[in-house]
Amino acid sequence: MKRKPRMLIVDDESSITDALELIMRENGYDALSAGSAAEAVALLRDSPFDVVFTDLKLPDADGIELLAKIKESAPATEVILMTAHGSLEVTIDAIKKGAYYYIEKPFTPDQAIMLAARALELARVREENRELRGARQSDTFGMVGRAPQMMRIYDTIRATAASEASVLIEGESGTGKELIASAFHSQSNRADGPFVRINCAAIPRDLIESELFGYKKGAFTGADRDKRGLIEAASGGTLLLDEIVEMPAHLQTKLLRVLQDRRLRRVGSEQEIGVDFRLVSATNRNTAQAINEGTLREDLYFRISTIKVRVPPLRDRGDDLILLAKIFLQCYAGKYDKPIQNISPAALALLSRYEWPGNVRELESVIERAVLFCQEATVTPEHLPDHVSSKLTNSFRCEIPPFLTMEEIEREA
């Protein structure tokens, strides 16, 4: 069961503490009160509080001194100052020193409840931000994700990155295959060497051979000097061949020979050159289908897939979608200097129902757009593009085992 938020009310006027304590308990808080700074410090020492209401003037100290003690021992506790008329300058100074806000006496119960709720929401956002930063900085190699499929990928990287075995990463476009390839490199014994990337689909077919293998001066028109290829450039490091299935068949044969012999010949040269690199390949194609269609050599496939990693699409990663959306929100809110802190539940529901054919890359683009259009503190459905806000999922993802009663199905759901 989720615990009630804890509140401490500090004032030497019992009429104020008694009334506030009653009001807050009726509104779901676990509220206690103290009549002095010393009594408050003793209570704070026993257990933490989420929110503290304290008078600016106490019999044995002032609210500023108590604020300093609270922030020193419990930085996450939000402090609200209760002030009398005319003490605004002191209050502003207190806010600069870490107080959440102030409330001027006399105040209504609704004012106190609203301010407490806002302070709690700020504390929640700050804690969530700490968790998000922790998720990025934990042992996940710069990647974000807690889904079981992602945890298995992290385990594979930890277990095999230090080896020399070739890696094949399969996954839809935008799932983060290059990040995984980079993690294999950064965690390997070749981390100090180069990490060379080449997209086999982005280079014209008549140029890819010279790009990969290099060429000798005079090998073809325009070859006015010797040039080493990207395989040579990756010597001592890692070579990433993205979209390897798009490589022409005759080059697949040549690459297979290089992987077997660890030697290559530049275009137009008869001299062999020794090469030392680790190969990581990636594709968004179904490799079994590509082999059947003849676009991927089976013998090359076996050579490049000693370690095989399957990256799940974003739609299958559960809560990772929300985690990523919030990280992108922080990133772009900071980039565009906007005070946006949240994504509304309605907007989150739409994001969760969308299929994400472009995966993480598409999600990042959608959140950046939402930040640009949002002029409030919260992203709402109106800030999302039409194709996300209007299109529901095409498939029913809930699998219902047979022979269950409706009551059992509802309980499972």
GROMACS .gro file of C-alpha atoms in nm:
model
  413
    1MET     CA    1   0.000   0.000   0.000
    2LYS     CA    2   0.127   0.344  -0.088
    3ARG     CA    3   0.216   0.539   0.225
    4LYS     CA    4   0.051   0.868   0.312
    5PRO     CA    5   0.263   1.179   0.262
    6ARG     CA    6   0.407   1.297   0.595
    7MET     CA    7   0.369   1.658   0.707
    8LEU     CA    8   0.510   1.852   1.003
    9ILE     CA    9   0.350   2.178   1.121
   10VAL     CA   10   0.571   2.403   1.335
   11ASP     CA   11   0.416   2.699   1.521
   12ASP     CA   12   0.394   2.811   1.882
   13GLU     CA   13   0.025   2.893   1.841
   14SER     CA   14  -0.165   2.574   1.912
   15SER     CA   15  -0.477   2.708   1.738
   16ILE     CA   16  -0.284   2.708   1.410
   17THR     CA   17  -0.113   2.370   1.455
   18ASP     CA   18  -0.431   2.196   1.573
   19ALA     CA   19  -0.638   2.335   1.285
   20LEU     CA   20  -0.378   2.259   1.019
   21GLU     CA   21  -0.314   1.912   1.157
   22LEU     CA   22  -0.686   1.829   1.142
   23ILE     CA   23  -0.727   1.973   0.791
   24MET     CA   24  -0.429   1.785   0.654
   25ARG     CA   25  -0.529   1.455   0.808
   26GLU     CA   26  -0.874   1.491   0.650
   27ASN     CA   27  -0.698   1.537   0.315
   28GLY     CA   28  -0.486   1.224   0.332
   29TYR     CA   29  -0.172   1.344   0.509
   30ASP     CA   30   0.000   1.186   0.805
   31ALA     CA   31   0.032   1.514   0.997
   32LEU     CA   32   0.220   1.595   1.319
   33SER     CA   33   0.288   1.927   1.489
   34ALA     CA   34   0.562   2.091   1.698
   35GLY     CA   35   0.557   2.408   1.910
   36SER     CA   36   0.927   2.495   1.876
   37ALA     CA   37   1.230   2.450   1.652
   38ALA     CA   38   1.391   2.209   1.902
   39GLU     CA   39   1.080   1.989   1.908
   40ALA     CA   40   1.066   1.998   1.528
   41VAL     CA   41   1.432   1.896   1.493
   42ALA     CA   42   1.373   1.603   1.729
   43LEU     CA   43   1.078   1.483   1.519
   44LEU     CA   44   1.275   1.528   1.198
   45ARG     CA   45   1.559   1.324   1.344
   46ASP     CA   46   1.328   1.029   1.411
   47SER     CA   47   1.184   1.002   1.060
   48PRO     CA   48   1.168   1.209   0.738
   49PHE     CA   49   0.880   1.434   0.638
   50ASP     CA   50   0.770   1.520   0.286
   51VAL     CA   51   0.647   1.871   0.367
   52VAL     CA   52   0.707   2.108   0.660
   53PHE     CA   53   0.491   2.413   0.736
   54THR     CA   54   0.684   2.640   0.972
   55ASP     CA   55   0.619   2.981   1.118
   56LEU     CA   56   0.882   3.242   1.041
   57LYS     CA   57   0.908   3.334   1.410
   58LEU     CA   58   0.948   3.060   1.672
   59PRO     CA   59   1.019   3.096   2.046
   60ASP     CA   60   1.366   2.936   2.032
   61ALA     CA   61   1.473   3.016   1.672
   62ASP     CA   62   1.337   3.155   1.351
   63GLY     CA   63   1.205   2.975   1.046
   64ILE     CA   64   1.520   3.050   0.846
   65GLU     CA   65   1.738   2.865   1.097
   66LEU     CA   66   1.499   2.570   1.099
   67LEU     CA   67   1.494   2.574   0.717
   68ALA     CA   68   1.874   2.547   0.711
   69LYS     CA   69   1.869   2.249   0.950
   70ILE     CA   70   1.598   2.073   0.749
   71LYS     CA   71   1.779   2.120   0.418
   72GLU     CA   72   2.106   2.003   0.569
   73SER     CA   73   1.961   1.677   0.702
   74ALA     CA   74   1.681   1.614   0.450
   75PRO     CA   75   1.731   1.808   0.124
   76ALA     CA   76   1.428   1.644  -0.039
   77THR     CA   77   1.186   1.782   0.223
   78GLU     CA   78   0.986   2.079   0.095
   79VAL     CA   79   0.948   2.368   0.341
   80ILE     CA   80   0.663   2.619   0.335
   81LEU     CA   81   0.694   2.931   0.549
   82MET     CA   82   0.396   3.079   0.733
   83THR     CA   83   0.451   3.455   0.748
   84ALA     CA   84   0.286   3.762   0.892
   85HIS     CA   85   0.213   4.069   0.686
   86GLY     CA   86   0.520   4.282   0.613
   87SER     CA   87   0.785   4.005   0.623
   88LEU     CA   88   0.795   3.945   0.247
   89GLU     CA   89   1.162   4.042   0.202
   90VAL     CA   90   1.270   3.786   0.462
   91THR     CA   91   1.048   3.527   0.297
   92ILE     CA   92   1.201   3.585  -0.045
   93ASP     CA   93   1.544   3.539   0.111
   94ALA     CA   94   1.424   3.209   0.258
   95ILE     CA   95   1.302   3.090  -0.083
   96LYS     CA   96   1.648   3.163  -0.223
   97LYS     CA   97   1.788   2.941   0.053
   98GLY     CA   98   1.569   2.647  -0.039
   99ALA     CA   99   1.215   2.708   0.090
  100TYR     CA  100   0.944   2.596  -0.152
  101TYR     CA  101   0.714   2.896  -0.098
  102TYR     CA  102   0.530   3.095   0.165
  103ILE     CA  103   0.174   3.143   0.284
  104GLU     CA  104   0.066   3.466   0.449
  105LYS     CA  105  -0.141   3.464   0.766
  106PRO     CA  106  -0.434   3.452   0.792
  107PHE     CA  107  -0.492   3.188   0.524
  108THR     CA  108  -0.778   2.959   0.430
  109PRO     CA  109  -0.768   2.578   0.448
  110ASP     CA  110  -0.794   2.557   0.067
  111GLN     CA  111  -0.483   2.776   0.027
  112ALA     CA  112  -0.283   2.551   0.258
  113ILE     CA  113  -0.405   2.231   0.091
  114MET     CA  114  -0.329   2.363  -0.258
  115LEU     CA  115   0.022   2.475  -0.157
  116ALA     CA  116   0.098   2.142   0.010
  117ALA     CA  117  -0.018   1.954  -0.300
  118ARG     CA  118   0.205   2.163  -0.524
  119ALA     CA  119   0.504   2.111  -0.295
  120LEU     CA  120   0.445   1.735  -0.302
  121GLU     CA  121   0.419   1.738  -0.680
  122LEU     CA  122   0.750   1.924  -0.705
  123ALA     CA  123   0.911   1.670  -0.471
  124ARG     CA  124   0.773   1.387  -0.686
  125VAL     CA  125   0.908   1.542  -1.006
  126ARG     CA  126   1.250   1.594  -0.850
  127GLU     CA  127   1.261   1.235  -0.731
  128GLU     CA  128   1.152   1.114  -1.074
  129ASN     CA  129   1.426   1.321  -1.233
  130ARG     CA  130   1.682   1.165  -1.000
  131GLU     CA  131   1.556   0.820  -1.100
  132LEU     CA  132   1.577   0.911  -1.469
  133ARG     CA  133   1.932   1.036  -1.426
  134GLY     CA  134   2.012   0.719  -1.236
  135ALA     CA  135   1.866   0.509  -1.515
  136ARG     CA  136   2.094   0.686  -1.763
  137GLN     CA  137   2.401   0.664  -1.545
  138SER     CA  138   2.355   0.309  -1.421
  139ASP     CA  139   2.516   0.002  -1.570
  140THR     CA  140   2.319   0.024  -1.894
  141PHE     CA  141   2.597   0.163  -2.114
  142GLY     CA  142   2.427   0.495  -2.177
  143MET     CA  143   2.104   0.330  -2.289
  144VAL     CA  144   1.764   0.373  -2.126
  145GLY     CA  145   1.538   0.076  -2.064
  146ARG     CA  146   1.417  -0.158  -1.793
  147ALA     CA  147   1.214  -0.399  -2.005
  148PRO     CA  148   1.320  -0.765  -1.969
  149GLN     CA  149   1.435  -0.773  -2.334
  150MET     CA  150   1.665  -0.476  -2.270
  151MET     CA  151   1.800  -0.630  -1.951
  152ARG     CA  152   1.896  -0.939  -2.152
  153ILE     CA  153   2.080  -0.718  -2.401
  154TYR     CA  154   2.275  -0.553  -2.116
  155ASP     CA  155   2.366  -0.900  -1.985
  156THR     CA  156   2.486  -1.005  -2.331
  157ILE     CA  157   2.705  -0.695  -2.361
  158ARG     CA  158   2.856  -0.753  -2.017
  159ALA     CA  159   2.924  -1.120  -2.093
  160THR     CA  160   3.067  -1.090  -2.445
  161ALA     CA  161   3.197  -0.737  -2.507
  162ALA     CA  162   3.553  -0.831  -2.411
  163SER     CA  163   3.563  -1.114  -2.666
  164GLU     CA  164   3.666  -1.089  -3.032
  165ALA     CA  165   3.350  -1.262  -3.156
  166SER     CA  166   3.151  -1.097  -3.434
  167VAL     CA  167   2.816  -0.945  -3.337
  168LEU     CA  168   2.496  -0.923  -3.541
  169ILE     CA  169   2.230  -0.678  -3.417
  170GLU     CA  170   1.882  -0.719  -3.560
  171GLY     CA  171   1.596  -0.477  -3.508
  172GLU     CA  172   1.356  -0.237  -3.672
  173SER     CA  173   1.471   0.109  -3.782
  174GLY     CA  174   1.499   0.352  -3.493
  175THR     CA  175   1.535   0.094  -3.215
  176GLY     CA  176   1.888   0.199  -3.118
  177LYS     CA  177   2.106  -0.062  -3.289
  178GLU     CA  178   2.397   0.181  -3.323
  179LEU     CA  179   2.387   0.255  -2.948
  180ILE     CA  180   2.419  -0.116  -2.878
  181ALA     CA  181   2.707  -0.146  -3.124
  182SER     CA  182   2.877   0.147  -2.953
  183ALA     CA  183   2.830  -0.025  -2.616
  184PHE     CA  184   3.001  -0.342  -2.746
  185HIS     CA  185   3.294  -0.125  -2.855
  186SER     CA  186   3.319   0.088  -2.539
  187GLN     CA  187   3.312  -0.219  -2.313
  188SER     CA  188   3.567  -0.415  -2.518
  189ASN     CA  189   3.944  -0.435  -2.500
  190ARG     CA  190   3.941  -0.222  -2.817
  191ALA     CA  191   3.771   0.075  -2.651
  192ASP     CA  192   4.078   0.295  -2.704
  193GLY     CA  193   4.080   0.214  -3.075
  194PRO     CA  194   3.860   0.362  -3.349
  195PHE     CA  195   3.488   0.293  -3.383
  196VAL     CA  196   3.420   0.317  -3.757
  197ARG     CA  197   3.062   0.320  -3.887
  198ILE     CA  198   2.946   0.260  -4.243
  199ASN     CA  199   2.590   0.232  -4.370
  200CYS     CA  200   2.590  -0.010  -4.660
  201ALA     CA  201   2.257   0.123  -4.786
  202ALA     CA  202   2.371   0.486  -4.791
  203ILE     CA  203   2.669   0.440  -5.025
  204PRO     CA  204   2.619   0.392  -5.401
  205ARG     CA  205   2.681   0.029  -5.498
  206ASP     CA  206   2.964   0.123  -5.735
  207LEU     CA  207   3.149   0.307  -5.457
  208ILE     CA  208   3.104   0.080  -5.158
  209GLU     CA  209   3.393  -0.153  -5.251
  210SER     CA  210   3.648   0.130  -5.267
  211GLU     CA  211   3.505   0.280  -4.946
  212LEU     CA  212   3.541  -0.047  -4.759
  213PHE     CA  213   3.863  -0.184  -4.905
  214GLY     CA  214   4.038   0.130  -5.023
  215TYR     CA  215   4.213   0.164  -5.357
  216LYS     CA  216   4.553   0.199  -5.525
  217LYS     CA  217   4.646   0.506  -5.725
  218GLY     CA  218   4.535   0.463  -6.086
  219ALA     CA  219   4.285   0.186  -6.005
  220PHE     CA  220   4.008   0.386  -6.176
  221THR     CA  221   3.939   0.733  -6.311
  222GLY     CA  222   3.985   0.985  -6.033
  223ALA     CA  223   4.203   0.757  -5.817
  224ASP     CA  224   4.494   1.003  -5.805
  225ARG     CA  225   4.644   0.865  -5.483
  226ASP     CA  226   4.648   0.557  -5.263
  227LYS     CA  227   4.358   0.555  -5.018
  228ARG     CA  228   4.297   0.319  -4.733
  229GLY     CA  229   3.945   0.187  -4.682
  230LEU     CA  230   3.726   0.187  -4.374
  231ILE     CA  231   3.824  -0.168  -4.282
  232GLU     CA  232   4.185  -0.053  -4.253
  233ALA     CA  233   4.073   0.260  -4.069
  234ALA     CA  234   3.910   0.037  -3.806
  235SER     CA  235   4.239  -0.141  -3.734
  236GLY     CA  236   4.277  -0.188  -3.359
  237GLY     CA  237   3.910  -0.102  -3.304
  238THR     CA  238   3.558  -0.192  -3.414
  239LEU     CA  239   3.390  -0.174  -3.754
  240LEU     CA  240   3.012  -0.132  -3.764
  241LEU     CA  241   2.851  -0.239  -4.091
  242ASP     CA  242   2.496  -0.109  -4.071
  243GLU     CA  243   2.235  -0.255  -4.307
  244ILE     CA  244   2.478  -0.531  -4.404
  245VAL     CA  245   2.207  -0.715  -4.599
  246GLU     CA  246   2.219  -0.431  -4.854
  247MET     CA  247   2.584  -0.510  -4.938
  248PRO     CA  248   2.625  -0.643  -5.295
  249ALA     CA  249   2.673  -1.018  -5.316
  250HIS     CA  250   3.026  -1.006  -5.463
  251LEU     CA  251   3.139  -0.783  -5.174
  252GLN     CA  252   2.985  -1.024  -4.924
  253THR     CA  253   3.218  -1.290  -5.066
  254LYS     CA  254   3.514  -1.055  -5.037
  255LEU     CA  255   3.423  -0.957  -4.682
  256LEU     CA  256   3.393  -1.323  -4.583
  257ARG     CA  257   3.745  -1.384  -4.707
  258VAL     CA  258   3.875  -1.087  -4.505
  259LEU     CA  259   3.705  -1.219  -4.192
  260GLN     CA  260   3.860  -1.562  -4.247
  261ASP     CA  261   4.214  -1.451  -4.339
  262ARG     CA  262   4.233  -1.113  -4.165
  263ARG     CA  263   4.394  -0.977  -4.480
  264LEU     CA  264   4.262  -0.764  -4.768
  265ARG     CA  265   4.361  -0.616  -5.101
  266ARG     CA  266   4.283  -0.260  -5.200
  267VAL     CA  267   4.101  -0.210  -5.528
  268GLY     CA  268   4.362  -0.221  -5.809
  269SER     CA  269   4.636  -0.367  -5.588
  270GLU     CA  270   4.787  -0.715  -5.573
  271GLN     CA  271   4.947  -0.660  -5.234
  272GLU     CA  272   4.772  -0.800  -4.927
  273ILE     CA  273   4.746  -0.594  -4.611
  274GLY     CA  274   4.692  -0.741  -4.264
  275VAL     CA  275   4.393  -0.600  -4.074
  276ASP     CA  276   4.291  -0.628  -3.709
  277PHE     CA  277   3.934  -0.527  -3.631
  278ARG     CA  278   3.622  -0.656  -3.463
  279LEU     CA  279   3.309  -0.666  -3.676
  280VAL     CA  280   2.969  -0.560  -3.551
  281SER     CA  281   2.691  -0.580  -3.811
  282ALA     CA  282   2.335  -0.450  -3.797
  283THR     CA  283   2.024  -0.492  -4.006
  284ASN     CA  284   1.655  -0.405  -3.997
  285ARG     CA  285   1.579  -0.695  -4.231
  286ASN     CA  286   1.471  -1.048  -4.143
  287THR     CA  287   1.797  -1.238  -4.196
  288ALA     CA  288   1.629  -1.577  -4.249
  289GLN     CA  289   1.417  -1.427  -4.525
  290ALA     CA  290   1.719  -1.248  -4.673
  291ILE     CA  291   1.910  -1.578  -4.690
  292ASN     CA  292   1.615  -1.748  -4.862
  293GLU     CA  293   1.590  -1.462  -5.111
  294GLY     CA  294   1.964  -1.477  -5.182
  295THR     CA  295   2.040  -1.122  -5.066
  296LEU     CA  296   2.249  -1.247  -4.771
  297ARG     CA  297   2.505  -1.524  -4.810
  298GLU     CA  298   2.443  -1.800  -4.558
  299ASP     CA  299   2.816  -1.860  -4.497
  300LEU     CA  300   2.866  -1.489  -4.427
  301TYR     CA  301   2.567  -1.490  -4.193
  302PHE     CA  302   2.721  -1.766  -3.982
  303ARG     CA  303   3.053  -1.578  -3.973
  304ILE     CA  304   2.902  -1.245  -3.859
  305SER     CA  305   2.645  -1.378  -3.609
  306THR     CA  306   2.854  -1.553  -3.345
  307ILE     CA  307   2.676  -1.323  -3.099
  308LYS     CA  308   2.325  -1.232  -3.204
  309VAL     CA  309   2.126  -0.951  -3.044
  310ARG     CA  310   1.760  -0.891  -3.118
  311VAL     CA  311   1.647  -0.537  -3.030
  312PRO     CA  312   1.276  -0.519  -2.940
  313PRO     CA  313   1.054  -0.258  -3.104
  314LEU     CA  314   0.941   0.024  -2.878
  315ARG     CA  315   0.579  -0.100  -2.876
  316ASP     CA  316   0.696  -0.419  -2.699
  317ARG     CA  317   0.901  -0.249  -2.428
  318GLY     CA  318   0.621  -0.165  -2.184
  319ASP     CA  319   0.702   0.119  -1.944
  320ASP     CA  320   1.025   0.201  -2.128
  321LEU     CA  321   0.817   0.415  -2.362
  322ILE     CA  322   0.707   0.644  -2.077
  323LEU     CA  323   1.057   0.651  -1.931
  324LEU     CA  324   1.206   0.753  -2.267
  325ALA     CA  325   0.932   1.011  -2.328
  326LYS     CA  326   1.009   1.182  -1.997
  327ILE     CA  327   1.382   1.183  -2.065
  328PHE     CA  328   1.328   1.339  -2.407
  329LEU     CA  329   1.093   1.591  -2.243
  330GLN     CA  330   1.368   1.697  -2.002
  331CYS     CA  331   1.622   1.714  -2.282
  332TYR     CA  332   1.418   1.935  -2.516
  333ALA     CA  333   1.262   2.148  -2.244
  334GLY     CA  334   1.619   2.236  -2.145
  335LYS     CA  335   1.734   2.281  -2.503
  336TYR     CA  336   1.453   2.525  -2.584
  337ASP     CA  337   1.452   2.684  -2.237
  338LYS     CA  338   1.089   2.597  -2.162
  339PRO     CA  339   0.945   2.538  -1.811
  340ILE     CA  340   0.775   2.213  -1.911
  341GLN     CA  341   0.779   1.949  -1.638
  342ASN     CA  342   0.514   1.688  -1.712
  343ILE     CA  343   0.320   1.492  -1.970
  344SER     CA  344  -0.050   1.470  -1.888
  345PRO     CA  345  -0.208   1.127  -1.824
  346ALA     CA  346  -0.422   1.171  -2.136
  347ALA     CA  347  -0.114   1.241  -2.350
  348LEU     CA  348   0.070   0.945  -2.195
  349ALA     CA  349  -0.227   0.722  -2.278
  350LEU     CA  350  -0.212   0.829  -2.642
  351LEU     CA  351   0.164   0.770  -2.656
  352SER     CA  352   0.113   0.423  -2.506
  353ARG     CA  353  -0.156   0.326  -2.760
  354TYR     CA  354   0.038   0.435  -3.068
  355GLU     CA  355   0.228   0.161  -3.256
  356TRP     CA  356   0.556   0.358  -3.310
  357PRO     CA  357   0.668   0.227  -3.650
  358GLY     CA  358   0.971   0.459  -3.623
  359ASN     CA  359   1.046   0.338  -3.269
  360VAL     CA  360   1.265   0.544  -3.035
  361ARG     CA  361   1.374   0.782  -3.312
  362GLU     CA  362   1.009   0.865  -3.388
  363LEU     CA  363   0.926   0.909  -3.018
  364GLU     CA  364   1.210   1.158  -2.979
  365SER     CA  365   1.083   1.356  -3.278
  366VAL     CA  366   0.726   1.360  -3.141
  367ILE     CA  367   0.838   1.482  -2.797
  368GLU     CA  368   1.057   1.753  -2.948
  369ARG     CA  369   0.758   1.875  -3.151
  370ALA     CA  370   0.537   1.869  -2.842
  371VAL     CA  371   0.787   2.079  -2.647
  372LEU     CA  372   0.798   2.335  -2.928
  373PHE     CA  373   0.418   2.368  -2.938
  374CYS     CA  374   0.359   2.355  -2.562
  375GLN     CA  375   0.329   2.692  -2.385
  376GLU     CA  376   0.228   2.553  -2.045
  377ALA     CA  377   0.400   2.340  -1.781
  378THR     CA  378   0.242   2.015  -1.905
  379VAL     CA  379   0.231   1.848  -2.246
  380THR     CA  380  -0.129   1.759  -2.335
  381PRO     CA  381  -0.286   1.570  -2.629
  382GLU     CA  382  -0.326   1.891  -2.831
  383HIS     CA  383   0.054   1.922  -2.846
  384LEU     CA  384   0.094   1.580  -3.010
  385PRO     CA  385   0.089   1.536  -3.390
  386ASP     CA  386  -0.239   1.421  -3.543
  387HIS     CA  387  -0.108   1.080  -3.645
  388VAL     CA  388  -0.031   1.003  -3.279
  389SER     CA  389  -0.331   1.164  -3.114
  390SER     CA  390  -0.591   1.020  -3.350
  391LYS     CA  391  -0.460   0.677  -3.441
  392LEU     CA  392  -0.532   0.394  -3.202
  393THR     CA  393  -0.354   0.063  -3.202
  394ASN     CA  394  -0.448  -0.174  -3.482
  395SER     CA  395  -0.405  -0.487  -3.275
  396PHE     CA  396  -0.541  -0.614  -2.948
  397ARG     CA  397  -0.234  -0.696  -2.741
  398CYS     CA  398  -0.400  -0.863  -2.442
  399GLU     CA  399  -0.378  -1.242  -2.470
  400ILE     CA  400  -0.671  -1.417  -2.300
  401PRO     CA  401  -0.613  -1.782  -2.213
  402PRO     CA  402  -0.903  -2.009  -2.313
  403PHE     CA  403  -1.170  -2.150  -2.079
  404LEU     CA  404  -1.162  -1.859  -1.830
  405THR     CA  405  -1.474  -1.705  -1.682
  406MET     CA  406  -1.533  -1.330  -1.722
  407GLU     CA  407  -1.456  -1.284  -1.352
  408GLU     CA  408  -1.120  -1.459  -1.395
  409ILE     CA  409  -1.040  -1.253  -1.705
  410GLU     CA  410  -1.120  -0.928  -1.521
  411ARG     CA  411  -0.904  -1.034  -1.228
  412GLU     CA  412  -0.614  -1.114  -1.464
  413ALA     CA  413  -0.655  -0.774  -1.635
   0.00000   0.00000   0.00000
